[in-house]
Structures are given as structure tokens and as C-alpha cells.
Amino acid sequence: MSTVYLPVTARINLSSEQRAEGISSELYNLELPKVLHEPGRTTTKLLETIQHPETGQWACVADTELAIPVHPQRDITALVALFPQLSDDERAAMTYYIASSELVFFAYLMPAASEILTEEEAEAAGWIDTDPLP
């Protein structure tokens, strides 16, 4: 298991927080599409999201070995739309990978140009508060 921190930048008129939350939600929707959520469902996100205490930027926290079951009724349109930086080839590859798989691995869903931090790098960059509580 390898935990990674994926800082999310604001894009397509969405804040860093909105994109991070959207990515987490849309990954969850691969497993259980929104149309199948029962009323009052409280779990709607797959990844933890955190805010950098100084910059205000948001990040998704994930395990690179995370395997996500793909529901036959999944809709990947919103997930792919959250990655406007993808080239046409990358977008097509991501779409094909998800559409043709019953199980996808998170490590293969991370865009090539994404900033990916190890726990040590995230700690050094200030994402993880290591100060003990007073």
C-alpha cells in the first residue's frame, strides 16, 4: 500500500475544493452510480480530501493499490470532464479503461501530468500537520 496526495488545482470554473470533492464523488459513482443512491445516503465519496493549512489548496488522498469495482450502469462523463487537462488520447484511454473493465485500479486513473506526492513529500510541503496538540 502506498498512500499518495494529489493536489488539485482550480480549473473549468471550479475551485480546488470543488474539483477534489467532485473527483472523489465521481470515483465513488463508478462503483455505485448516482441513479442507484437511496435517499439520505451519507457515503458519496471514495477518497479523503484535505485542505492545505496554509495555501488553502485541496488534495485527494488515495492508496495507489485501490481497486474500484465498476458498476455496469456507471456514467463516466462527469469524471472525465473533471480532467480538462487530459489530451484527447489520454481522455480516450481513460474512458476505454473504465468502460471495458469490471475493476479499475486507481494508479491507472491518475493523469500523467498530475502532481503526486508521497506521504513524506506531503509532510515536507505542509499538507500534514505533525505538531502535537497543545
Coordinates of C-alpha atoms in Angstrom, one line a residue:
M1 CA 0.0 0.0 0.0
S2 CA 1.3 3.4 -0.9
T3 CA -0.6 6.5 0.2
V4 CA -0.4 9.4 -2.2
Y5 CA -1.5 13.0 -2.0
L6 CA -2.8 14.5 -5.2
P7 CA -3.1 18.3 -5.0
V8 CA -6.0 19.5 -7.2
T9 CA -5.8 22.9 -9.0
A10 CA -8.8 25.0 -9.8
R11 CA -9.9 24.5 -13.4
I12 CA -13.0 24.9 -15.6
N13 CA -14.7 27.4 -13.3
L14 CA -14.4 25.0 -10.3
S15 CA -12.4 25.7 -7.2
S16 CA -9.7 23.3 -6.0
E17 CA -12.2 22.1 -3.3
Q18 CA -15.0 21.6 -5.8
R19 CA -12.8 19.6 -8.2
A20 CA -11.3 17.4 -5.3
E21 CA -14.7 16.7 -4.0
G22 CA -16.1 16.1 -7.5
I23 CA -13.3 13.6 -8.3
S24 CA -13.9 11.7 -5.1
S25 CA -17.6 11.6 -5.7
E26 CA -17.3 10.6 -9.3
L27 CA -14.9 7.8 -8.4
Y28 CA -17.4 6.6 -5.9
N29 CA -20.1 6.7 -8.6
L30 CA -18.2 4.2 -10.7
E31 CA -18.9 1.7 -8.0
L32 CA -22.4 2.8 -7.2
P33 CA -23.9 5.2 -9.8
K34 CA -25.9 8.2 -8.6
V35 CA -29.1 6.9 -10.0
L36 CA -28.8 4.0 -7.6
H37 CA -28.2 6.1 -4.5
E38 CA -31.0 5.6 -2.0
P39 CA -32.5 8.8 -0.4
G40 CA -30.5 10.0 2.5
R41 CA -27.3 8.2 1.5
T42 CA -24.4 9.6 3.6
T43 CA -21.5 7.9 1.8
T44 CA -20.9 9.5 -1.5
K45 CA -17.1 9.9 -1.8
L46 CA -14.4 7.3 -2.4
L47 CA -11.3 9.4 -1.4
E48 CA -10.4 11.5 1.5
T49 CA -10.0 15.2 0.6
I50 CA -7.9 17.6 2.7
Q51 CA -7.1 21.3 2.6
H52 CA -3.6 22.6 2.9
P53 CA -3.5 24.6 6.1
E54 CA -1.5 27.5 4.6
T55 CA -2.3 27.7 0.9
G56 CA -6.0 26.6 1.0
Q57 CA -5.5 24.3 -1.9
W58 CA -7.2 20.9 -1.7
A59 CA -5.9 17.4 -2.4
C60 CA -7.3 13.9 -2.8
V61 CA -5.6 11.3 -0.6
A62 CA -5.6 7.8 -2.0
D63 CA -3.9 4.4 -1.9
T64 CA -2.2 3.6 -5.2
E65 CA -3.4 0.0 -4.9
L66 CA -7.0 1.0 -4.5
A67 CA -9.2 -1.3 -6.7
I68 CA -12.6 0.2 -7.7
P69 CA -15.4 -2.2 -8.8
V70 CA -17.1 -0.7 -11.9
H71 CA -20.9 -0.9 -11.9
P72 CA -22.4 -1.8 -15.3
Q73 CA -24.6 1.3 -15.2
R74 CA -21.7 3.7 -14.5
D75 CA -21.5 7.0 -16.3
I76 CA -18.0 8.3 -16.6
T77 CA -18.9 11.6 -18.4
A78 CA -18.6 13.8 -15.2
L79 CA -15.4 12.1 -14.1
V80 CA -13.7 12.6 -17.4
A81 CA -14.9 16.2 -17.5
L82 CA -13.1 17.0 -14.2
F83 CA -9.8 16.4 -16.0
P84 CA -9.8 19.1 -18.8
Q85 CA -6.0 18.9 -18.9
L86 CA -6.1 15.5 -20.5
S87 CA -5.1 15.2 -24.1
D88 CA -7.6 13.6 -26.5
D89 CA -5.6 10.3 -26.4
E90 CA -5.5 10.3 -22.5
R91 CA -9.2 11.0 -22.3
A92 CA -9.9 8.2 -24.8
A93 CA -7.6 5.8 -22.9
M94 CA -9.3 6.6 -19.5
T95 CA -12.7 6.2 -21.0
Y96 CA -11.9 2.9 -22.6
Y97 CA -10.1 1.6 -19.5
I98 CA -13.2 2.3 -17.3
A99 CA -15.8 1.3 -19.9
S100 CA -14.1 -2.1 -20.6
S101 CA -13.3 -3.1 -17.0
E102 CA -15.2 -4.6 -14.1
L103 CA -12.4 -3.5 -11.8
V104 CA -10.1 -0.4 -12.2
F105 CA -7.0 0.4 -10.3
F106 CA -6.6 4.0 -9.0
A107 CA -3.0 4.0 -10.0
Y108 CA -4.0 3.8 -13.7
L109 CA -6.6 6.6 -13.4
M110 CA -4.1 9.3 -12.3
P111 CA -3.4 11.6 -15.2
A112 CA 0.3 11.6 -16.3
A113 CA 0.7 15.3 -15.6
S114 CA -0.7 15.1 -12.1
E115 CA 1.3 16.2 -9.1
I116 CA 1.7 13.1 -7.0
L117 CA 3.2 13.4 -3.5
T118 CA 4.3 10.6 -1.2
E119 CA 3.4 11.0 2.5
E120 CA 7.0 12.2 3.1
E121 CA 6.7 14.8 0.3
A122 CA 3.3 15.9 1.5
E123 CA 4.6 16.3 5.1
A124 CA 7.5 18.4 3.8
A125 CA 5.2 20.5 1.7
G126 CA 3.0 21.2 4.8
W127 CA 0.0 19.1 3.9
I128 CA 0.3 17.0 7.0
D129 CA 0.3 18.7 10.4
T130 CA 2.9 17.0 12.5
D131 CA 2.8 19.3 15.5
P132 CA 1.3 17.6 18.6
L133 CA -1.8 19.3 20.0
P134 CA -1.0 21.7 22.9

